[in-house]
């Protein structure tokens, strides 16, 4: 698939998906760009442009079909399939992630966690076993893993990222404070919490139009 | 302060800040837009445009002064002051946040956590006391808090956000799966982990130019 979707629209996709899911649960069958605009805090014309780029065209006087739009975005985001996920680092962040039921509901299944701490190795946390980080390579050779989560201190993160990438993991969700050089078909999504907190302090100190930032 | 900085540049500010900090530690005193470009995975002309919008102009054949740029961004991001922070929800995410030394180094000081669980109330986690969520309003009346972190389940998040906002907290760092209607001068930075994971699955399923997304 390679629709030409502008990156601000891609950023908004998860939020569209959440809203449309909620609307669908409430039994709402159609929605106008104006109504979506109010929820999304983006102008109606931006909404129409976003949805156009997905190939979804609203009808005059009818708007968009909630179910159709929801399913379209689901497919575009790859949420119509299952992902096997492992977490490197069984500290607080890793433990927080496996405890979220939400991820399983979206098709992300946590298969194992890895750590270097002998006190943690062997534990079962929210149904997920903590394995020895030394065994990661062997594990990857015999298990089909789609996504590796880096939730470990900076010092070891680069090494572990290399093990993941060299053993066929295609997606990296990166909570560690390193930037990962990707190669070929490996993709990275950074979840750098410090960066997020710094953006908050930026907003606190500057005239800031929320609309601009959606 | 109200420079007209485009939002993609604002998104990149924390990363500029991290790199410049590392360069400064390494004793590097100046850097060209080309070198920054390689680190940031953004084109050199985009780098010049970003830095121009901050009021920083490089010199032909010299580039940018690392220290000057670092300090400029520090001030723009409001990292030249201290923030008092409280966390609502002392679960895994809340505990992970207070355990990050990084935040304290950037000027964010965790003053207290709040929870509804009697088993957790009264604990001290990484030096931070867990207080009763029922006492939040009183606490806010007698303490000067800049930032409230929402790290609690969706069901209570809206109520707690209202308590924060109605008692003068100006910044909300939102890990809960709700969207917050802000008013007046309250700013919100969302850290919706599910949205981040969905962006990763999007990237896994689509032709994706990393450059576009920086």
Short mmCIF file of C-alpha atoms in Angstrom, two decimals:
data_model
loop_
_atom_site.label_atom_id
_atom_site.label_comp_id
_atom_site.label_asym_id
_atom_site.label_seq_id
_atom_site.Cartn_x
_atom_site.Cartn_y
_atom_site.Cartn_z
CA UNK A 1 0.00 0.00 0.00
CA UNK A 2 1.37 3.44 -0.75
CA UNK A 3 -1.26 6.12 -0.67
CA UNK A 4 0.24 9.55 -0.51
CA UNK A 5 -0.85 10.55 2.98
CA UNK A 6 0.81 13.70 4.37
CA UNK A 7 2.59 13.12 7.67
CA UNK A 8 0.38 15.45 9.77
CA UNK A 9 -2.58 13.36 8.61
CA UNK A 10 -0.72 10.18 9.57
CA UNK A 11 -0.15 11.64 13.03
CA UNK A 12 -3.88 12.21 13.35
CA UNK A 13 -4.92 8.74 12.19
CA UNK A 14 -4.85 7.11 15.66
CA UNK A 15 -7.06 9.88 16.99
CA UNK A 16 -9.51 9.57 14.11
CA UNK A 17 -9.57 5.86 14.81
CA UNK A 18 -10.29 6.33 18.52
CA UNK A 19 -13.10 8.81 17.87
CA UNK A 20 -14.71 6.76 15.14
CA UNK A 21 -14.58 3.69 17.39
CA UNK A 22 -16.32 5.62 20.17
CA UNK A 23 -18.95 6.97 17.74
CA UNK A 24 -19.56 3.48 16.42
CA UNK A 25 -20.04 2.13 19.96
CA UNK A 26 -22.57 4.91 20.56
CA UNK A 27 -24.47 3.78 17.48
CA UNK A 28 -23.66 6.85 15.39
CA UNK A 29 -23.67 5.86 11.71
CA UNK A 30 -22.57 9.03 9.96
CA UNK A 31 -20.67 12.19 10.75
CA UNK A 32 -19.98 15.49 8.98
CA UNK A 33 -16.55 17.03 8.57
CA UNK A 34 -17.78 19.86 10.81
CA UNK A 35 -18.64 17.49 13.67
CA UNK A 36 -15.34 15.63 13.27
CA UNK A 37 -13.61 19.01 13.21
CA UNK A 38 -14.98 19.91 16.63
CA UNK A 39 -13.77 16.63 18.12
CA UNK A 40 -10.39 16.70 16.42
CA UNK A 41 -9.65 20.42 16.93
CA UNK A 42 -8.69 20.71 13.28
CA UNK A 43 -10.51 22.86 10.71
CA UNK A 44 -13.27 21.18 8.63
CA UNK A 45 -11.30 21.80 5.47
CA UNK A 46 -8.28 20.07 7.02
CA UNK A 47 -10.52 17.12 7.93
CA UNK A 48 -11.77 16.86 4.33
CA UNK A 49 -8.19 17.08 3.06
CA UNK A 50 -7.01 14.36 5.50
CA UNK A 51 -9.82 12.00 4.58
CA UNK A 52 -9.43 12.71 0.88
CA UNK A 53 -5.82 11.61 1.12
CA UNK A 54 -7.07 8.31 2.56
CA UNK A 55 -9.37 7.94 -0.42
CA UNK A 56 -12.49 8.66 1.65
CA UNK A 57 -14.86 11.18 0.15
CA UNK A 58 -17.82 12.51 2.09
CA UNK A 59 -21.18 13.03 0.49
CA UNK A 60 -22.82 16.45 0.41
CA UNK A 61 -25.56 16.55 3.05
CA UNK A 62 -24.70 13.08 4.32
CA UNK A 63 -21.13 13.31 5.51
CA UNK A 64 -19.03 10.23 6.11
CA UNK A 65 -20.09 6.73 7.04
CA UNK A 66 -18.60 6.12 10.48
CA UNK A 67 -18.22 2.38 9.95
CA UNK A 68 -16.66 2.71 6.52
CA UNK A 69 -14.21 5.34 7.67
CA UNK A 70 -13.34 3.31 10.78
CA UNK A 71 -12.67 0.18 8.77
CA UNK A 72 -10.69 2.05 6.13
CA UNK A 73 -8.41 3.61 8.76
CA UNK A 74 -8.11 0.25 10.51
CA UNK A 75 -6.74 -1.32 7.33
CA UNK A 76 -4.50 1.65 6.49
CA UNK A 77 -2.98 1.49 9.97
CA UNK A 78 -2.48 -2.26 9.77
CA UNK A 79 -4.80 -2.90 12.70
CA UNK A 80 -6.58 -5.71 10.87
CA UNK A 81 -3.83 -8.15 11.76
CA UNK A 82 -1.98 -9.49 14.83
CA UNK A 83 1.51 -8.52 15.99
CA UNK A 84 3.87 -10.53 18.17
CA UNK A 85 5.68 -8.16 20.50
CA UNK A 86 8.57 -8.55 22.92
CA UNK A 87 9.88 -6.02 25.40
CA UNK A 88 13.54 -5.50 26.18
CA UNK A 89 13.71 -4.22 29.73
CA UNK A 90 11.30 -5.39 32.44
CA UNK A 91 11.50 -2.27 34.56
CA UNK A 92 8.66 0.13 35.29
CA UNK A 93 7.97 1.10 31.68
CA UNK A 94 8.06 -2.50 30.46
CA UNK A 95 5.75 -3.57 33.25
CA UNK A 96 3.39 -0.71 32.56
CA UNK A 97 3.17 -1.74 28.90
CA UNK A 98 2.31 -5.40 29.55
CA UNK A 99 -0.36 -4.35 32.02
CA UNK A 100 -2.33 -2.36 29.39
CA UNK A 101 -5.24 -4.46 28.20
CA UNK A 102 -5.74 -1.91 25.44
CA UNK A 103 -2.79 -3.15 23.40
CA UNK A 104 -4.06 -6.74 23.28
CA UNK A 105 -7.45 -5.42 22.14
CA UNK A 106 -5.74 -3.70 19.20
CA UNK A 107 -3.95 -6.89 18.11
CA UNK A 108 -0.60 -6.42 19.87
CA UNK A 109 0.29 -9.55 21.80
CA UNK A 110 3.17 -9.49 24.30
CA UNK A 111 5.09 -12.75 24.02
CA UNK A 112 8.03 -12.22 26.38
CA UNK A 113 10.11 -9.65 28.24
CA UNK A 114 13.89 -9.70 28.52
CA UNK A 115 16.10 -8.35 31.27
CA UNK A 116 19.63 -8.61 32.63
CA UNK A 117 18.66 -8.48 36.30
CA UNK A 118 18.77 -11.98 37.88
CA UNK A 119 16.15 -10.89 40.43
CA UNK A 120 13.64 -10.22 37.64
CA UNK A 121 14.52 -13.02 35.20
CA UNK A 122 12.11 -15.91 35.69
CA UNK A 123 9.23 -13.77 36.95
CA UNK A 124 5.87 -13.76 35.24
CA UNK A 125 4.44 -10.25 35.00
CA UNK A 126 0.81 -9.92 33.96
CA UNK A 127 1.07 -13.28 32.21
CA UNK A 128 4.32 -12.50 30.41
CA UNK A 129 7.56 -14.35 31.24
CA UNK A 130 10.75 -12.41 31.88
CA UNK A 131 13.62 -14.15 30.07
CA UNK A 132 17.37 -13.64 30.20
CA UNK A 133 18.56 -10.93 27.78
CA UNK A 134 21.47 -13.21 26.87
CA UNK A 135 18.95 -15.57 25.29
CA UNK A 136 17.35 -12.90 23.07
CA UNK A 137 19.13 -13.93 19.88
CA UNK A 138 18.21 -17.62 20.27
CA UNK A 139 14.66 -16.64 21.08
CA UNK A 140 14.36 -14.54 17.93
CA UNK A 141 15.70 -17.38 15.79
CA UNK A 142 12.91 -19.68 16.91
CA UNK A 143 10.03 -17.22 17.32
CA UNK A 144 8.37 -14.97 14.81
CA UNK A 145 8.45 -11.51 16.39
CA UNK A 146 7.11 -8.42 14.59
CA UNK A 147 7.84 -5.68 17.11
CA UNK A 148 10.57 -5.17 19.68
CA UNK A 149 10.10 -2.59 22.40
CA UNK A 150 13.22 -0.91 23.78
CA UNK A 151 12.46 -0.04 27.39
CA UNK A 152 15.92 -0.26 28.89
CA UNK A 153 18.62 2.20 29.94
CA UNK A 154 20.54 4.02 27.23
CA UNK A 155 23.79 2.14 27.95
CA UNK A 156 22.55 -1.19 26.56
CA UNK A 157 19.88 0.01 24.17
CA UNK A 158 22.02 0.26 21.03
CA UNK A 159 23.35 -3.28 21.46
CA UNK A 160 19.88 -4.72 21.97
CA UNK A 161 18.50 -2.76 19.00
CA UNK A 162 21.17 -4.35 16.82
CA UNK A 163 20.24 -7.85 18.03
CA UNK A 164 16.60 -7.17 17.16
CA UNK A 165 17.35 -5.74 13.73
CA UNK A 166 19.91 -8.41 12.82
CA UNK A 167 17.43 -11.12 13.66
CA UNK A 168 14.59 -9.95 11.50
CA UNK A 169 12.48 -7.75 13.77
CA UNK A 170 10.91 -5.13 11.48
CA UNK A 171 9.38 -2.73 13.96
CA UNK A 172 11.02 -1.01 16.92
CA UNK A 173 9.09 0.92 19.54
CA UNK A 174 11.76 2.96 21.20
CA UNK A 175 11.42 4.28 24.77
CA UNK A 176 15.19 4.38 25.33
CA UNK A 177 17.00 7.67 24.88
CA UNK A 178 18.91 6.72 21.80
CA UNK A 179 18.25 7.43 18.16
CA UNK A 180 18.26 4.31 16.06
CA UNK A 181 19.79 4.18 12.62
CA UNK A 182 17.40 2.04 10.66
CA UNK A 183 18.30 0.12 7.59
CA UNK A 184 16.26 -1.32 4.78
CA UNK A 185 12.77 -2.18 5.87
CA UNK A 186 13.04 -1.63 9.62
CA UNK A 187 10.79 1.09 11.02
CA UNK A 188 11.08 2.94 14.32
CA UNK A 189 8.55 4.80 16.38
CA UNK A 190 10.11 6.85 19.14
CA UNK A 191 8.29 7.32 22.41
CA UNK A 192 10.79 9.59 24.11
CA UNK A 193 9.04 10.73 27.25
CA UNK A 194 11.60 13.43 28.02
CA UNK A 195 10.95 15.00 24.61
CA UNK A 196 7.23 15.00 25.29
CA UNK A 197 7.72 16.70 28.67
CA UNK A 198 9.96 19.31 27.03
CA UNK A 199 7.22 20.05 24.49
CA UNK A 200 4.89 20.68 27.43
CA UNK A 201 7.32 23.15 28.96
CA UNK A 202 7.58 24.84 25.55
CA UNK A 203 3.82 25.25 25.46
CA UNK A 204 3.80 26.59 29.02
CA UNK A 205 6.23 29.32 28.05
CA UNK A 206 4.96 30.39 24.65
CA UNK A 207 1.87 31.75 23.02
CA UNK A 208 0.52 28.60 21.70
CA UNK A 209 -2.33 27.86 19.37
CA UNK A 210 -3.54 24.32 20.12
CA UNK A 211 -5.08 24.12 16.66
CA UNK A 212 -1.63 24.29 15.10
CA UNK A 213 -0.39 21.29 16.93
CA UNK A 214 -3.04 18.67 16.36
CA UNK B 1 7.63 35.26 23.99
CA UNK B 2 5.89 34.71 20.72
CA UNK B 3 8.25 33.86 17.90
CA UNK B 4 6.47 32.39 14.98
CA UNK B 5 7.90 28.88 15.06
CA UNK B 6 6.13 26.35 12.79
CA UNK B 7 4.83 23.30 14.66
CA UNK B 8 7.08 20.73 12.91
CA UNK B 9 10.05 22.78 14.12
CA UNK B 10 8.59 22.83 17.63
CA UNK B 11 8.31 19.05 17.50
CA UNK B 12 11.97 18.86 16.63
CA UNK B 13 13.16 21.25 19.35
CA UNK B 14 13.65 18.57 22.04
CA UNK B 15 15.78 16.54 19.62
CA UNK B 16 17.88 19.56 18.66
CA UNK B 17 18.33 20.18 22.34
CA UNK B 18 19.46 16.61 23.05
CA UNK B 19 21.96 16.60 20.18
CA UNK B 20 23.37 19.99 21.00
CA UNK B 21 23.77 18.93 24.63
CA UNK B 22 25.69 15.83 23.54
CA UNK B 23 27.87 17.85 21.16
CA UNK B 24 28.61 20.35 23.90
CA UNK B 25 29.63 17.53 26.28
CA UNK B 26 31.96 16.25 23.59
CA UNK B 27 33.59 19.67 23.39
CA UNK B 28 32.25 20.47 19.91
CA UNK B 29 31.90 24.24 19.60
CA UNK B 30 30.32 24.70 16.18
CA UNK B 31 28.27 22.71 13.72
CA UNK B 32 27.11 23.15 10.13
CA UNK B 33 23.53 22.72 8.98
CA UNK B 34 24.79 19.75 6.93
CA UNK B 35 26.16 17.97 10.01
CA UNK B 36 23.02 18.71 12.01
CA UNK B 37 21.03 17.48 9.04
CA UNK B 38 22.69 14.06 9.18
CA UNK B 39 21.96 13.71 12.88
CA UNK B 40 18.40 15.00 12.66
CA UNK B 41 17.43 13.17 9.48
CA UNK B 42 16.02 16.40 8.08
CA UNK B 43 17.32 18.20 5.00
CA UNK B 44 19.95 20.94 5.53
CA UNK B 45 17.56 23.55 4.11
CA UNK B 46 14.91 22.44 6.63
CA UNK B 47 17.49 22.78 9.40
CA UNK B 48 18.30 26.34 8.30
CA UNK B 49 14.60 27.14 8.11
CA UNK B 50 13.96 25.71 11.61
CA UNK B 51 16.85 27.61 13.15
CA UNK B 52 15.94 30.81 11.29
CA UNK B 53 12.49 30.65 12.84
CA UNK B 54 14.19 30.54 16.26
CA UNK B 55 16.12 33.66 15.33
CA UNK B 56 19.40 31.74 14.97
CA UNK B 57 21.34 32.47 11.83
CA UNK B 58 24.39 30.43 10.88
CA UNK B 59 27.50 32.03 9.44
CA UNK B 60 28.80 31.07 6.02
CA UNK B 61 31.82 28.79 6.48
CA UNK B 62 31.41 28.75 10.25
CA UNK B 63 28.01 27.24 10.86
CA UNK B 64 26.26 27.58 14.20
CA UNK B 65 27.75 28.02 17.64
CA UNK B 66 26.72 24.88 19.56
CA UNK B 67 26.60 26.63 22.91
CA UNK B 68 24.64 29.62 21.65
CA UNK B 69 22.11 27.40 19.88
CA UNK B 70 21.80 25.13 22.91
CA UNK B 71 21.16 28.04 25.25
CA UNK B 72 18.75 29.70 22.84
CA UNK B 73 16.66 26.52 22.55
CA UNK B 74 16.86 26.01 26.31
CA UNK B 75 15.27 29.42 26.89
CA UNK B 76 12.70 28.98 24.10
CA UNK B 77 11.62 25.65 25.59
CA UNK B 78 11.42 27.09 29.09
CA UNK B 79 14.12 24.76 30.39
CA UNK B 80 15.89 27.60 32.17
CA UNK B 81 13.48 27.38 35.09
CA UNK B 82 12.16 24.83 37.60
CA UNK B 83 8.76 23.12 37.50
CA UNK B 84 6.87 21.58 40.40
CA UNK B 85 5.15 18.45 39.18
CA UNK B 86 2.60 16.07 40.71
CA UNK B 87 1.40 12.76 39.31
CA UNK B 88 -2.17 11.55 39.54
CA UNK B 89 -2.04 7.77 39.53
CA UNK B 90 0.78 5.85 41.26
CA UNK B 91 0.58 2.76 39.05
CA UNK B 92 3.28 1.50 36.72
CA UNK B 93 3.44 4.59 34.53
CA UNK B 94 3.49 6.97 37.50
CA UNK B 95 6.21 4.91 39.16
CA UNK B 96 8.23 4.78 35.96
CA UNK B 97 8.09 8.57 35.68
CA UNK B 98 9.33 9.30 39.22
CA UNK B 99 12.18 6.85 38.73
CA UNK B 100 13.65 8.78 35.77
CA UNK B 101 16.57 10.85 36.97
CA UNK B 102 16.49 12.61 33.60
CA UNK B 103 13.44 14.68 34.44
CA UNK B 104 14.98 16.14 37.59
CA UNK B 105 18.09 17.05 35.56
CA UNK B 106 15.90 19.05 33.19
CA UNK B 107 14.27 20.99 36.02
CA UNK B 108 11.11 18.94 36.58
CA UNK B 109 10.75 18.14 40.25
CA UNK B 110 8.19 15.55 41.38
CA UNK B 111 6.54 16.78 44.56
CA UNK B 112 3.87 14.13 45.20
CA UNK B 113 1.82 11.33 43.67
CA UNK B 114 -1.88 10.78 44.28
CA UNK B 115 -3.85 7.56 44.21
CA UNK B 116 -7.18 6.10 45.34
CA UNK B 117 -5.78 2.70 46.32
CA UNK B 118 -5.40 2.43 50.14
CA UNK B 119 -2.60 -0.10 49.65
CA UNK B 120 -0.50 2.46 47.78
CA UNK B 121 -1.43 5.63 49.69
CA UNK B 122 1.27 6.37 52.26
CA UNK B 123 4.09 4.70 50.35
CA UNK B 124 7.20 6.58 49.35
CA UNK B 125 8.29 5.71 45.81
CA UNK B 126 11.74 6.86 44.72
CA UNK B 127 11.56 9.61 47.31
CA UNK B 128 8.05 10.77 46.37
CA UNK B 129 5.10 10.36 48.77
CA UNK B 130 1.85 8.83 47.55
CA UNK B 131 -1.05 10.88 48.91
CA UNK B 132 -4.79 10.28 48.95
CA UNK B 133 -6.48 11.51 45.75
CA UNK B 134 -9.27 12.91 47.92
CA UNK B 135 -6.77 15.41 49.29
CA UNK B 136 -5.69 16.68 45.87
CA UNK B 137 -7.74 19.87 45.99
CA UNK B 138 -6.47 20.84 49.45
CA UNK B 139 -2.93 20.05 48.38
CA UNK B 140 -3.21 22.31 45.34
CA UNK B 141 -4.55 25.17 47.44
CA UNK B 142 -1.46 25.14 49.65
CA UNK B 143 1.24 24.17 47.11
CA UNK B 144 2.39 25.88 43.97
CA UNK B 145 2.21 23.20 41.28
CA UNK B 146 3.04 23.92 37.63
CA UNK B 147 2.39 20.58 35.99
CA UNK B 148 -0.05 17.76 36.71
CA UNK B 149 0.52 14.37 35.14
CA UNK B 150 -2.54 12.23 34.40
CA UNK B 151 -1.42 8.63 34.71
CA UNK B 152 -4.65 7.02 35.83
CA UNK B 153 -7.41 4.96 34.21
CA UNK B 154 -9.79 6.72 31.84
CA UNK B 155 -12.75 6.41 34.21
CA UNK B 156 -11.42 8.96 36.73
CA UNK B 157 -9.15 11.00 34.49
CA UNK B 158 -11.68 13.66 33.45
CA UNK B 159 -12.63 14.38 37.07
CA UNK B 160 -9.02 14.68 38.16
CA UNK B 161 -8.17 16.90 35.17
CA UNK B 162 -10.95 19.26 36.27
CA UNK B 163 -9.58 19.41 39.82
CA UNK B 164 -6.14 20.29 38.47
CA UNK B 165 -7.42 22.95 36.07
CA UNK B 166 -9.84 24.50 38.58
CA UNK B 167 -7.03 24.85 41.09
CA UNK B 168 -4.61 26.73 38.93
CA UNK B 169 -2.42 24.01 37.36
CA UNK B 170 -1.38 25.38 33.96
CA UNK B 171 0.24 22.36 32.36
CA UNK B 172 -1.19 18.86 31.94
CA UNK B 173 0.89 15.91 30.79
CA UNK B 174 -1.73 13.42 29.76
CA UNK B 175 -1.08 9.67 29.66
CA UNK B 176 -4.76 8.80 30.21
CA UNK B 177 -6.88 7.93 27.20
CA UNK B 178 -9.05 10.98 27.29
CA UNK B 179 -8.91 14.18 25.33
CA UNK B 180 -8.90 17.21 27.53
CA UNK B 181 -10.82 20.36 26.71
CA UNK B 182 -8.51 23.11 27.77
CA UNK B 183 -9.58 26.58 28.66
CA UNK B 184 -7.79 29.86 28.80
CA UNK B 185 -4.15 29.44 29.55
CA UNK B 186 -3.99 25.72 30.32
CA UNK B 187 -1.83 23.66 27.97
CA UNK B 188 -1.88 19.92 27.40
CA UNK B 189 0.73 17.57 26.04
CA UNK B 190 -0.66 14.15 25.22
CA UNK B 191 1.49 11.07 25.65
CA UNK B 192 -1.00 8.50 24.39
CA UNK B 193 1.03 5.32 24.17
CA UNK B 194 -1.63 3.45 22.21
CA UNK B 195 -1.55 6.14 19.52
CA UNK B 196 2.22 5.82 19.31
CA UNK B 197 2.00 2.04 18.91
CA UNK B 198 -0.62 2.47 16.18
CA UNK B 199 1.71 4.82 14.32
CA UNK B 200 4.31 2.07 14.43
CA UNK B 201 1.90 -0.43 12.93
CA UNK B 202 1.07 2.13 10.24
CA UNK B 203 4.75 2.41 9.37
CA UNK B 204 5.10 -1.38 9.30
CA UNK B 205 2.36 -1.61 6.71
CA UNK B 206 3.12 1.29 4.44
CA UNK B 207 5.87 2.62 2.24
CA UNK B 208 7.30 5.05 4.56
CA UNK B 209 9.87 7.76 4.17
CA UNK B 210 11.44 8.39 7.59
CA UNK B 211 12.55 11.85 6.44
CA UNK B 212 8.93 12.90 6.15
CA UNK B 213 8.17 12.09 9.73
CA UNK B 214 10.95 13.72 11.65
#
